[in-house]
Coordinates of C-alpha atoms and ligand atoms in Angstrom, one line a residue:
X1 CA -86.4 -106.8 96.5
X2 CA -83.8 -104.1 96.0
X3 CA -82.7 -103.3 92.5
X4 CA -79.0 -102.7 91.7
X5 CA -77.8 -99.6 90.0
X6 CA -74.8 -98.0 88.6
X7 CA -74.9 -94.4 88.3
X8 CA -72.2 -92.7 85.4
X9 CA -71.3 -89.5 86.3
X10 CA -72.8 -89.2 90.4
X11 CA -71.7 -85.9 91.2
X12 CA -73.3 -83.8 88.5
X13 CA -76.7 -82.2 88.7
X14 CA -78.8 -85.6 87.3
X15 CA -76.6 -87.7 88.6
X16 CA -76.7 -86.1 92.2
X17 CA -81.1 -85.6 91.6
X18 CA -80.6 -89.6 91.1
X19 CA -79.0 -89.4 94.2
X20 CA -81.7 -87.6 96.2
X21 CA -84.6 -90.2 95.0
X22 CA -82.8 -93.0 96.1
X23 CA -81.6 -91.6 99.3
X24 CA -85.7 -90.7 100.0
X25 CA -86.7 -94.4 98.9
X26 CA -87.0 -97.3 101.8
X27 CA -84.0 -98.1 102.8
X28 CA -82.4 -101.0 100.8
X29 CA -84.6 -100.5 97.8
X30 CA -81.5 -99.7 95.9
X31 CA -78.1 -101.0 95.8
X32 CA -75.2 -99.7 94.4
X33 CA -72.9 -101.5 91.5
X34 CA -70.3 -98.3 91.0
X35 CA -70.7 -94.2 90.8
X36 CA -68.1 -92.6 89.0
X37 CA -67.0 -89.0 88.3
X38 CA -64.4 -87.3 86.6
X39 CA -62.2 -84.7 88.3
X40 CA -64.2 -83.9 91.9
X41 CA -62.9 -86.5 94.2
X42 CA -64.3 -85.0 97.5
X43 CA -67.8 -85.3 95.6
X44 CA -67.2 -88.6 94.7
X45 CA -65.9 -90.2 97.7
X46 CA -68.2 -88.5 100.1
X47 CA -71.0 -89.7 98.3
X48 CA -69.3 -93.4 97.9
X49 CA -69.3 -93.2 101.7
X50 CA -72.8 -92.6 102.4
X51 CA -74.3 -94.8 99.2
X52 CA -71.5 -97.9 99.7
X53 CA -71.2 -98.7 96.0
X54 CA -69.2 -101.7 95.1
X55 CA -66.5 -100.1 93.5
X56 CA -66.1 -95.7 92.8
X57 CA -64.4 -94.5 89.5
X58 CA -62.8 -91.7 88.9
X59 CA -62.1 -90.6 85.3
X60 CA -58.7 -89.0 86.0
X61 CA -56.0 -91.1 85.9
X62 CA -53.5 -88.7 87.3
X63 CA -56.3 -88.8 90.6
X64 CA -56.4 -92.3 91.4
X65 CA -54.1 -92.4 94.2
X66 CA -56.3 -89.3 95.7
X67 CA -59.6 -91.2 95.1
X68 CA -57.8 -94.4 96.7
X69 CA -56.7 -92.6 99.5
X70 CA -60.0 -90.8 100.8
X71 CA -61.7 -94.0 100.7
X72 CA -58.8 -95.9 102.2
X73 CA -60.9 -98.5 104.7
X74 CA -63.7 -98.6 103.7
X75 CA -63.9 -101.1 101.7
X76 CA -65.2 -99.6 98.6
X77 CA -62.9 -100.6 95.6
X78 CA -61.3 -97.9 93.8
X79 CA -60.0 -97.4 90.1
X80 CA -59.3 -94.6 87.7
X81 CA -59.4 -93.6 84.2
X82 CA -61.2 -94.5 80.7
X83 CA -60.9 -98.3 81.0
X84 CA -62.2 -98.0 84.8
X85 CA -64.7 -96.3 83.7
X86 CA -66.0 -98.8 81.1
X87 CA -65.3 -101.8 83.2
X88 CA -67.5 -100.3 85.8
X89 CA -69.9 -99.9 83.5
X90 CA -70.1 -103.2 82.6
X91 CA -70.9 -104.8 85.8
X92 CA -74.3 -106.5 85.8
X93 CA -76.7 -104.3 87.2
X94 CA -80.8 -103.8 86.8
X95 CA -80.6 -99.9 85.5
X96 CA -77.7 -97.6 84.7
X97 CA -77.8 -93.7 84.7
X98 CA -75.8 -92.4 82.0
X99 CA -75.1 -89.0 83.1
X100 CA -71.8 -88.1 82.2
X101 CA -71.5 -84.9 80.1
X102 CA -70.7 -84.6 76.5
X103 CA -69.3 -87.2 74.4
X104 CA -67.0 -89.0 76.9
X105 CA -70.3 -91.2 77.8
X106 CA -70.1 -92.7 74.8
X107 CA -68.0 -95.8 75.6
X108 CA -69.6 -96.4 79.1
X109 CA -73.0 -96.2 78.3
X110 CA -72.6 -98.0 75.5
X111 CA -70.9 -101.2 77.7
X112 CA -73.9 -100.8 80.1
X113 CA -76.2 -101.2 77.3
X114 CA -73.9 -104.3 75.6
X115 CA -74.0 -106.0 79.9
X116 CA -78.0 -105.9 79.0
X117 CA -78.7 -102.6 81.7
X118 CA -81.5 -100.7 81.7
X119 CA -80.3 -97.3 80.8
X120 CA -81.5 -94.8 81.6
X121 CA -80.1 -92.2 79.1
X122 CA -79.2 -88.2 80.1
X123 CA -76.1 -88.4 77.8
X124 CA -78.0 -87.2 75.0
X125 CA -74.6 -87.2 73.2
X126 CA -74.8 -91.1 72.8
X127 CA -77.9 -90.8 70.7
X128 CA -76.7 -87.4 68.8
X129 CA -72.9 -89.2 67.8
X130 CA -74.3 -92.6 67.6
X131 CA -77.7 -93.3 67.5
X132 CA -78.0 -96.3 65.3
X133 CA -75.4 -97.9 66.8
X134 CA -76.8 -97.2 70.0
X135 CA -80.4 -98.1 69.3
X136 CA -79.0 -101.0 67.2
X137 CA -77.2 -102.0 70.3
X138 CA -80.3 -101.7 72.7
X139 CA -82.2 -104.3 70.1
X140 CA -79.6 -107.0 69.8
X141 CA -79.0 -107.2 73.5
X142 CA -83.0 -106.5 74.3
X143 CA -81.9 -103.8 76.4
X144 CA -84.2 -100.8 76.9
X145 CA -83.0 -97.5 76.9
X146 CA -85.9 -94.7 79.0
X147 CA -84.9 -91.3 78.1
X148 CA -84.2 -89.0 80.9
X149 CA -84.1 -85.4 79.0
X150 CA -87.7 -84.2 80.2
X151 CA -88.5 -83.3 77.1
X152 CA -88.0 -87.2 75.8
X153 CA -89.3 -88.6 78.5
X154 CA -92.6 -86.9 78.2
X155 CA -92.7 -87.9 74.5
X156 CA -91.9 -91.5 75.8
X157 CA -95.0 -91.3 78.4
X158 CA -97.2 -90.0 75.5
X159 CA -97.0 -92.4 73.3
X160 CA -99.8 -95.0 73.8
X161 CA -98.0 -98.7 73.2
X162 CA -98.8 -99.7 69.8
X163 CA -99.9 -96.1 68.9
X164 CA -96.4 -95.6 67.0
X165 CA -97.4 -95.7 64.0
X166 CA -100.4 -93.5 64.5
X167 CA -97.8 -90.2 65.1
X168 CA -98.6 -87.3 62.8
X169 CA -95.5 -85.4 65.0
X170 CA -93.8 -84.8 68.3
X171 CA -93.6 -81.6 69.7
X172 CA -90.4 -80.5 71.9
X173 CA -90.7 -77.7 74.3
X174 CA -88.3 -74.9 75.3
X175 CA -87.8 -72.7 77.6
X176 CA -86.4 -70.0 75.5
X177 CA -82.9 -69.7 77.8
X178 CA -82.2 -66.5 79.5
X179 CA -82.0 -64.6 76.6
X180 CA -85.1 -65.3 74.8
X181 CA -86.2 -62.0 75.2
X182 CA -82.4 -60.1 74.5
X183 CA -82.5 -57.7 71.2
X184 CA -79.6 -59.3 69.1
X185 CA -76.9 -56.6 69.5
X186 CA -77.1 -56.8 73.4
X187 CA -76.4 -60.6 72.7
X188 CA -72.4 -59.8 71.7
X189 CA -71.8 -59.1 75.0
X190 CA -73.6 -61.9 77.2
X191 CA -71.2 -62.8 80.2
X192 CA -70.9 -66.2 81.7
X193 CA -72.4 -65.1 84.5
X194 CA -75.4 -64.2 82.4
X195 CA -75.1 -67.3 80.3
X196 CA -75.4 -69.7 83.1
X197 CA -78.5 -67.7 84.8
X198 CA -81.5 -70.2 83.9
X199 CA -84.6 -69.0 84.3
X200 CA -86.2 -72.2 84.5
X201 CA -84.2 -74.7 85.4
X202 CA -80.9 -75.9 87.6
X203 CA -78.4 -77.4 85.3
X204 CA -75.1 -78.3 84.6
X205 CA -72.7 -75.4 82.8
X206 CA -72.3 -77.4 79.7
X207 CA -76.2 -77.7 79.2
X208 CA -76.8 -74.4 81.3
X209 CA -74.7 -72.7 78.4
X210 CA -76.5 -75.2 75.2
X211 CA -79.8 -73.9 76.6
X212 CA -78.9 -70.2 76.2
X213 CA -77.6 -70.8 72.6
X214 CA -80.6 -72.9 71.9
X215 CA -77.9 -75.6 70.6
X216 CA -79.3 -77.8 73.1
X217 CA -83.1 -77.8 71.2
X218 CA -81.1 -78.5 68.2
X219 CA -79.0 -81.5 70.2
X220 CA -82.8 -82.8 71.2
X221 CA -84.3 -82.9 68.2
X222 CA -81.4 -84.6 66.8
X223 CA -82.1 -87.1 70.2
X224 CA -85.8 -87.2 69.1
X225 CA -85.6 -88.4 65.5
X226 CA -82.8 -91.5 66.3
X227 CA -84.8 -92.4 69.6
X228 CA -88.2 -92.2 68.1
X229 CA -87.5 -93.2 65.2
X230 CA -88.8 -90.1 63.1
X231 CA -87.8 -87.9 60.0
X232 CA -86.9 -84.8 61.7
X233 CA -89.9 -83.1 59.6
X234 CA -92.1 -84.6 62.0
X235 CA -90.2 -83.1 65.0
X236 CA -91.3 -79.5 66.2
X237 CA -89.8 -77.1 68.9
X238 CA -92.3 -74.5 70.4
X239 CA -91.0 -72.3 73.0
X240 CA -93.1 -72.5 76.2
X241 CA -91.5 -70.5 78.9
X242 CA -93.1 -71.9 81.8
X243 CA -91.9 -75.3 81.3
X244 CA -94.3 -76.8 82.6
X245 CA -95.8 -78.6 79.6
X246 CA -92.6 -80.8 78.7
X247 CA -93.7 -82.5 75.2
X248 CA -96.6 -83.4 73.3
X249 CA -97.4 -86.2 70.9
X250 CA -100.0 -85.4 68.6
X251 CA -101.8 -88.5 66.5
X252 CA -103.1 -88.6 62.7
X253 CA -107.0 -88.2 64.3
X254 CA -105.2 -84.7 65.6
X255 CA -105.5 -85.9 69.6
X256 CA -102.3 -84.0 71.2
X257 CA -101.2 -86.4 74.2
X258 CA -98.9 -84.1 76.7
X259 CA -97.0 -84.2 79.7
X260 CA -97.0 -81.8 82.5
X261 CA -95.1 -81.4 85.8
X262 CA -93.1 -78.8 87.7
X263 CA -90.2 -78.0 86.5
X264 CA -87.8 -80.4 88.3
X265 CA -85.8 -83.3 86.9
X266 CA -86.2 -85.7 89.5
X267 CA -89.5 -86.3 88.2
X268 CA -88.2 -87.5 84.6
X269 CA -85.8 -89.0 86.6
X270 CA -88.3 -91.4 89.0
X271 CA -90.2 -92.0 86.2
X272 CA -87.1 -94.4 85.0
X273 CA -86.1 -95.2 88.1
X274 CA -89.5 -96.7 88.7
X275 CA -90.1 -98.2 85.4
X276 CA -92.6 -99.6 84.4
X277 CA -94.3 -98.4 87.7
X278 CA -93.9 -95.1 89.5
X279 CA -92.6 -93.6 93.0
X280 CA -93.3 -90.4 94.8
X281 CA -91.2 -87.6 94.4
X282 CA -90.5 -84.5 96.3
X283 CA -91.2 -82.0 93.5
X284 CA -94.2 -79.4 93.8
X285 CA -97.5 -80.2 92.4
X286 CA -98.7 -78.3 89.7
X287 CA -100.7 -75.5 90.3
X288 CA -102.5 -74.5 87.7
X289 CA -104.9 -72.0 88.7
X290 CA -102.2 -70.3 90.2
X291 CA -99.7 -70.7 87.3
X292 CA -103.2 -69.2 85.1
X293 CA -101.8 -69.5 81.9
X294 CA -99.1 -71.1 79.4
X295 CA -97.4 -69.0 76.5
X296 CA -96.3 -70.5 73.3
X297 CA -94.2 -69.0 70.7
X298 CA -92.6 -70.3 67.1
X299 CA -88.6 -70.0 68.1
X300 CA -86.7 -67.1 66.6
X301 CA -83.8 -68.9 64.7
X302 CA -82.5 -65.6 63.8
X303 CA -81.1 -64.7 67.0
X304 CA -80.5 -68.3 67.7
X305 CA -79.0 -70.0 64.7
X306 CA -77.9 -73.2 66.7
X307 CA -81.6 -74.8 66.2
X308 CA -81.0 -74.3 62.4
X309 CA -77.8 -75.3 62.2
X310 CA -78.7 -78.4 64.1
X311 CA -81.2 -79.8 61.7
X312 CA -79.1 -78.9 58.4
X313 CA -76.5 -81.3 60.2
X314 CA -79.2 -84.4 61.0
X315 CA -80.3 -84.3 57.3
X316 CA -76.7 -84.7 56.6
X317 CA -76.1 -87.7 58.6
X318 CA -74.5 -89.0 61.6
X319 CA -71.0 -87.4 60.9
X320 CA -72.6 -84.3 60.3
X321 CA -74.3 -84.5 63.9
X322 CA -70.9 -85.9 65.8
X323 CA -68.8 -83.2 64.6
X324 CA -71.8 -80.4 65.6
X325 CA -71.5 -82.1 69.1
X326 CA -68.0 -82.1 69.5
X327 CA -67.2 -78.2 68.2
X328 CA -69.9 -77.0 70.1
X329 CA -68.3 -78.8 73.7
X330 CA -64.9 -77.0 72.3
X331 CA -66.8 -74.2 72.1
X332 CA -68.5 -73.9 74.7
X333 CA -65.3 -74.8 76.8
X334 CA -63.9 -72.0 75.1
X335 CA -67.0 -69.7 75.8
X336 CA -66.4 -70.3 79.7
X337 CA -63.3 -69.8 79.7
X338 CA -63.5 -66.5 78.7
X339 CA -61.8 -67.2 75.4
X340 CA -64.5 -66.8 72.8
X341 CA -67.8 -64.7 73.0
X342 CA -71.1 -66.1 73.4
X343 CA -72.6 -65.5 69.7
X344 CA -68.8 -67.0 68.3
X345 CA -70.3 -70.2 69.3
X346 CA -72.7 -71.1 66.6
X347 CA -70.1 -69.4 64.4
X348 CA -67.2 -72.2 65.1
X349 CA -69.9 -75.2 64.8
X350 CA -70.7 -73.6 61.2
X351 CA -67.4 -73.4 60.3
X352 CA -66.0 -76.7 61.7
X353 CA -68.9 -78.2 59.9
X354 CA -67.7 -76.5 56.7
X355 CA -64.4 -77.6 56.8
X356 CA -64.9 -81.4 57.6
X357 CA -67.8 -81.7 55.0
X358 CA -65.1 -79.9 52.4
X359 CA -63.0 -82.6 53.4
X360 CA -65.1 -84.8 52.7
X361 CA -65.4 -86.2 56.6
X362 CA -68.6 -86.6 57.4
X363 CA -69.9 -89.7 56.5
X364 CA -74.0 -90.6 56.3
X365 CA -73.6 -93.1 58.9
X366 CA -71.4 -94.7 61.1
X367 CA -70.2 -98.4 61.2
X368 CA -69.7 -98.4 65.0
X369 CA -68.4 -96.4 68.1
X370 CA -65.0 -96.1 66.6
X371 CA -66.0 -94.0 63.9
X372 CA -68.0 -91.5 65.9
X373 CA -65.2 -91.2 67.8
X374 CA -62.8 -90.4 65.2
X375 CA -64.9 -87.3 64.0
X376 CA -65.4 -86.4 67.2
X377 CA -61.6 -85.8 67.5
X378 CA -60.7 -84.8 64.1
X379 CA -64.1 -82.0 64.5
X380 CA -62.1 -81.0 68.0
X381 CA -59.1 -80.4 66.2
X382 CA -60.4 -78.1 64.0
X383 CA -62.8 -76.3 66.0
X384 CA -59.4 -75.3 68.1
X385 CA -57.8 -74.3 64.7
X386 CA -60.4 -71.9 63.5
X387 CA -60.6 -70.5 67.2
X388 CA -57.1 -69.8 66.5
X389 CA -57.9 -67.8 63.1
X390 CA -56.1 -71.2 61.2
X391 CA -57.7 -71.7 58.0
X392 CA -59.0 -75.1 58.6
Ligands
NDP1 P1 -72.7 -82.0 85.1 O1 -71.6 -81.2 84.4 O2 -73.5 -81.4 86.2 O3 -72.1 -83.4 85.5 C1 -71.4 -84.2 84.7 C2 -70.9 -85.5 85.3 O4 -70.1 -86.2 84.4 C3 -70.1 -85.3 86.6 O5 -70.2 -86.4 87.4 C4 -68.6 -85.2 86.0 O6 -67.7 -85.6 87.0 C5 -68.7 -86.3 85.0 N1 -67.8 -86.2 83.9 C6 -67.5 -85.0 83.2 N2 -66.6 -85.2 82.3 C7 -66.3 -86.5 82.3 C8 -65.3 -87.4 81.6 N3 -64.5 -86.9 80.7 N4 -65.3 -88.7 82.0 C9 -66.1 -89.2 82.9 N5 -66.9 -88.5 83.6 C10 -67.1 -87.1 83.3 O7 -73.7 -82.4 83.9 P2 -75.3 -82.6 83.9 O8 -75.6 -83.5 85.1 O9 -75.9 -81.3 83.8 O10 -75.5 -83.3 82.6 C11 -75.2 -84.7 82.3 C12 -75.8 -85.1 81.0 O11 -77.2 -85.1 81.2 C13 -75.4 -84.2 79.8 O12 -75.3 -85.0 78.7 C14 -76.7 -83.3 79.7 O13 -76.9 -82.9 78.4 C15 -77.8 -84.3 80.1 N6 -79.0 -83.6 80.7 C16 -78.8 -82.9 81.8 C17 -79.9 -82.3 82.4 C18 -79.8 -81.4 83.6 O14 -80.9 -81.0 84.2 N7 -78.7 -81.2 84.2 C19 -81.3 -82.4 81.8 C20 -81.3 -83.3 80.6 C21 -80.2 -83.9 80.1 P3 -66.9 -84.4 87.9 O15 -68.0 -83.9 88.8 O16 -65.8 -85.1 88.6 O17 -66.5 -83.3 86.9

């Protein structure tokens, strides 16, 4: 029986890896609700062509005649912009993939969840703006939500069902980024070019660029504690540069439960595709004799402050972690386009979260979506202002 999907955000790196499963599974195993992008409507329409979703949304208003025209008879429904985007997300499906980038997921992962979707969730933003309203959600309308960030879904294929309660602590891997082993004053002058060099894995720039600063550990944890439903002193990060152990689960009789696999996302990815059962993948098998050994090291928090200043802002609450998110995407936008330098970065999150707690604007929790939102814009308003040398 074939199992209908949506994917949010199609033509980025998970959502094309989604992509490539499906288009390796038996034909008619999957079919397609809607895939939506934001800006690339080439991408979008050539893959709308080949994958024959129901309708293809583009997030750009301004591009909705372009998207309308390049799929012109076809047959494929077209709309554009925010609304689109939730509407689409809506439509009753069997699984969603929420991989659109950055805090713009919110709304429509949050409808696929409310239409009772399985979702699978990349947006880690959802869970690091709103993740009691998010995991809240899931509960009410017995949706399930499968993490897709490798390092969560190992967790989630550690934990033995019912074992819960037996966790002494997670443990969140890292690969260290591309600077992990870059003396601090060579740091100041890290290029874009440099920045975006993984040396693990293949990424989009936003997350290419978290990795490097290490905010995207800090992002993770925060992911960790609201998915899992632990303190965040019970959430560790080690740095493992191979990357080939993902995460580890380690229980109160000091078992440590982990999960291994190349370095590849399609196999997080299958494994909630599949869910609750499994399908092949392309991704190399693990070699271990020829890999011979896995490093471990404590991360240096020195050089990369982001971890630190990540977990200050998820013991201060969910306004605390939604304004971290959005002045580190202004930041980071800023970083690429060559108007800030790499180790400014963790600078402007600091100081934006300075500023909105002196204000007094970063509540404990959040009553809903709405008010997520609202710091995420009033935190991107600042963040622009102390780029700008404003006092904020
Ligand atoms: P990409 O930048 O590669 O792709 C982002 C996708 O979102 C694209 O389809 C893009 O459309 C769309 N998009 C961007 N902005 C908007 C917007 N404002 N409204 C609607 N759609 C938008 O990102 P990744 O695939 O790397 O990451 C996606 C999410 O998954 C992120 O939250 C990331 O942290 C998480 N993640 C990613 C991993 C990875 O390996 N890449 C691993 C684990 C988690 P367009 O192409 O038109 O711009």
């Amino acid at each position: 029986m074939s199992r209908r999907i949506s994917i949010l955000g199609a033509t980025g790196s998970v959502g094309s890896a989604t992509l490539d499963l499906i288009s390796r599974a038996e034909p008619g195993a999957f079919e397609f609700a809607a895939l939506t992008a934001n800006a690339n409507v080439a991408a979008l329409a050539e893959i709308a062509r080949v994958h024959r979703p129901e309708i293809a949304v583009i997030g750009d208003e301004r591009l909705a005649g372009d998207l309308a025209e390049a799929l012109a008879g076809t047959g494929i429904e077209t709309a554009a912009g925010p609304e689109a985007l939730i509407e689409a997300a809506s439509r009753p499906v069997d699984y969603t993939m929420a991989a659109i980038v950055g805090s713009a997921g919110l709304r429509p992962a949050a409808a696929a969840l409310q239409a009772g979707s399985i979702l699978a969730l990349a947006n880690k933003e959802c869970l690091v703006c709103a993740g009691d309203y998010f995991m809240e959600l899931a509960e009410t309308r017995g949706a399930r939500i499968l993490p897709v960030d490798s390092e969560h879904n190992a967790i989630f294929q550690a934990i033995y069902p019912g074992h819960e309660k037996h966790i002494r602590r997670i443990i969140l891997t890292a690969s260290g980024g591309p600077f992990r082993d870059w003396p601090v004053e060579k740091m100041s002058g890290v290029s874009r070019a440099d920045a975006l060099a993984h040396p693990v894995w293949s990424m989009g720039d936003k997350i290419s660029i978290d990795s490097a600063t290490l905010m995207n550990k800090g992002l993770e944890v925060i992911e960790a504690c609201r998915l899992f439903r632990l303190p965040p002193a019970q959430v560790d990060v080690v740095v493992h540069r191979q990357s080939v152990i993902h995460g580890l689960v380690e229980y109160i009789d000091g078992s440590v439960l982990a999960q291994l696999g190349s370095p590849d996302m399609r196999i997080p990815i299958a494994s909630t595709l599949a869910w609750p059962e499994r399908m092949e993948t392309p991704s190399e098998p693990l070699n271990l004799a020829a890999l011979a050994r896995l490093d471990f090291e404590a991360p240096d928090e020195i050089r990369f402050p982001a971890l630190r200043i990540a977990r200050e802002a998820l013991l201060a609450g969910e306004g605390a972690t939604s304004c971290l998110n959005a002045a580190n995407e202004v930041a980071v936008e800023a970083f690429l386009a060559g108007r800030v330098g790499f180790l400014d970065i963790p600078g402007l999150v600091s100081d934006c979260l300075e500023a909105m707690d002196r204000k007094s604007m970063l509540p404990k929790r959040f009553a809903g979506i709405d008010d997520a939102l609202n710091v995420d814009r009033r935190a991107r308003d600042i963040v622009s202002q102390c780029m700008t040398g404003i006092p904020a």
